[in-house]
Amino acid sequence: MTTASRDRIAEPWGTRTPYSAGEDWPVRVDTHLEEGLDPEDVDRWVQTASILHSNGDALDIGVKDGRIAGVRGRAEDRVNHGRLGVKDLYGWQANASPDRLTRPLVREDGELVETDWDTAMDRIVTRTQELLDEQGASALGFYTTGQLFAEEYYTLGLIAHGGLGTNHVDGNTRLCTATAAAALKESFASDGQPGSYTDIDHADVIALYGHNMAETQSVLWMRILDRLAGPNPPQLICVDPRPTEVARHATVHLAPRPGTNVALMNGLLHELIAGGHIDRDYIDAHTVGYAELERRVQEYTPEHVARICDVPAEQIRQAAGVIGGAERLLSTVLQGFYQSHQATAASVQVNNVHLVRGMLGRPGCGILQMNGQPTAQNTRECGGDGDLPGFRNWSNDAHVADLARVWNVEPSRIPHYAPPTHVMQMMRYAEDGSIRFMWVSGTNPAVSLPELARIRSILEQERLFLVVQDLFLTETAQLADVVLPAATWGEKTGTFTNVDRTVHLSEKAVDPPGEAKADLDIFIDYARRLDLRDKDGQPLVKWHDPESAFEAWKECTRGRPCDYTGLTYDKLRGGSGIQWPCNEENPEGTERLYQDGAFFSEASYCESYGKDLVTGAPLEPTEYKALNPDSKAIIKAAGYLPPHEEPSDEFPLQLITGRTLYHFHTRTKTARAPQLEKAAPEVWVELCAADAEALGINEGDRTEVTTPRGSVRARARITEIRRGVLFLPFHYGYWDTQGGYGPLDDGRAANELTITDWDPASKQPIFKTAAAQIRSLGVGYGPASAPTTTASAPVSDVGYRTAGDSTAQAEENLPEKSPVASGEGAR
């Protein structure tokens, strides 16, 4: 089945292809080409996978006359069976945007001016060397993304850790997927997803915790929709304060008060244990820590949890009954847990549900601690987030020595005296003046980090030498001392890995614009100009192109949990992506981890000894060995603690921020795709009808949302979101406004409002528990321009006022069901 003509903005999940439990998901090939171009007119198709979300959907790029002219899904791929989401179908148009960076920029007399590559790189290298001489490696920080390739992260990690010796390395995956890694390390002592996307094909219950899958991994949601449309559909449990599409299809929808996820999970575990819905044999054979969990959750009765979470006790019982009755349970977790209070503690309790139920390692029984970006898994695997590559343990001297062997450097050269520096701490060091050089690649912290007024003040400092490597002159790039034009997806070659460990090869289809270069080439050039050497005096970076870098990365993974040694570029060409570990023992990859109850948790092998979930303090090796002498999975209990910032008389509401269907991150690519920008052109704020009525706010009114840190102005969208909660999408910044990199007058970016606070274990910033207020600034001009196809759909009985209405009279006309409430649907 091939689809090309449907309006996928208005129908984002496309047509249904129903199937039943145990069957293969039917193929449906989605295609979108530039207007007037037919598939037979395409000059060639080039293999790749999606770069605008984290699902890892495989696709082919259509090339016509040397330009990208469209995309089609890859029918043979295990991840998507040919389907594509809306960002894939239309987002490729951003590559050809006329405002792409094509030459390096340097700051002269306060202005960014074009220059040549030698001048730009000489400035970077000169400043690097000056700071190494003056202060040492502690002056240098690197902040990367979740959208480069594995080969590029590995090269960056080698340069930063093995060459320069800095511990200040992190990725913007800290904002989206750090808790996924942390939760897996706490339960299994290593990163690596236990489950597989194919578990959807077998599960009879699917529980989604803080995971708006319909908008963040829309193709994975299509897979669930097709199961729901077929015989023997699974039951769904949804935990989300917003009325998402997942919630609308759920058997039970739990909408807890933000910041109370640990209490809710403890309530579910209480009911599972009290009802006898546990597998004692599995617990005894394969886990440690159950007795403490049983003791801890004893007080979390449904009535007690209901008071904390403001969720009916009977709903908690009902959800626990569905989970307890499951024969094949799949659970997924994302930002609703990761970016909230007690993020790691809550996500670990999801793992605990599976451990006490014995539901791991077989079809339909899996956990997907989801990622938020297309190559976030590689940031973690390759050392781009500060961890040691290959899931090595920074606090295990033998692991450091083994990495030093791979890199041919002395172990003392690799910093391991303390945990890697996370980005929020890096910003604090820059604020204090100890980090004086920061290289930002492929991310936009001037919009995506919390408390933006503070972040801008840090990045603007004259004493901070800021390098930005990106496609466009982002808000962050506008503050830089040097800007490097980078190639992107479709313009370079490399591999990347999705959340269920599927590795894809992305081939170069077209040349990058102007003088833009691949990130790999930029990093290698930096190392060459610094003359970084190994202990034998040979160049530290020994590879010269993507394939040779991949071969080096493979060797780094040998014998580690994420073993790539059985993969080659040729093996990844033509067919489906392949799941790691892929090696001599598993030449075709590995669908599920922990199938035999054997974990990566042996003390000499594991990636992490774990942390205290309240303080974040790492456990000592002796503590871990005493806790887990037999290399089992760890059941780690946690008690509920109130959020650090709770509503008050002045700020009576709770603000949550998040992602939506038609945009990705800070819109640097999706806003340059006309269909996507038209579908969600401007920021909006969601609130419920009861709160809106109490505050005198109508659909479409201009409003001001304020927290103790700042204010944002947005049009009101009245939805079925839980009472007392406001939602702002975080995508909207200032690059397409007169403000450039910040607000002239009215704030637009949601992170003007968010708090400087992070989870103690994962160090992930908290974006979902800010105390807030909202007030009307007057009548709008019709409904908000928020999508109506998603969680942002207006309530059915909401009206809106026009500029000619009196404030006492609300127009009863409701906008038609369309992707954009203010007009016709984008195609």
Short mmCIF file of C-alpha atoms in Angstrom, two decimals, residues 17 65 67 153 156 162 204 226 239 266 299 370 374 619 635 658 683 694 764 772:
data_model
loop_
_atom_site.label_atom_id
_atom_site.label_comp_id
_atom_site.label_asym_id
_atom_site.label_seq_id
_atom_site.Cartn_x
_atom_site.Cartn_y
_atom_site.Cartn_z
CA THR A 17 -3.89 -1.15 8.27
CA ASP A 65 18.98 17.61 -10.45
CA ARG A 67 18.74 18.65 -4.89
CA TYR A 153 30.05 11.91 18.68
CA LEU A 156 34.22 14.58 19.65
CA GLY A 162 41.37 11.64 25.34
CA ASP A 204 -2.19 -7.17 25.47
CA ASP A 226 -3.39 -0.43 13.77
CA VAL A 239 -0.57 8.87 32.45
CA ASN A 266 3.93 3.71 44.29
CA GLU A 299 1.53 3.32 52.86
CA MET A 370 12.09 6.45 25.22
CA PRO A 374 16.99 10.79 16.59
CA LEU A 619 27.41 4.49 45.16
CA ILE A 635 14.53 -3.11 42.45
CA GLY A 658 6.57 20.22 26.00
CA VAL A 683 2.94 30.01 20.40
CA ALA A 694 -12.76 31.71 36.57
CA GLN A 764 17.86 16.43 33.70
CA ALA A 772 2.52 30.22 37.39
#
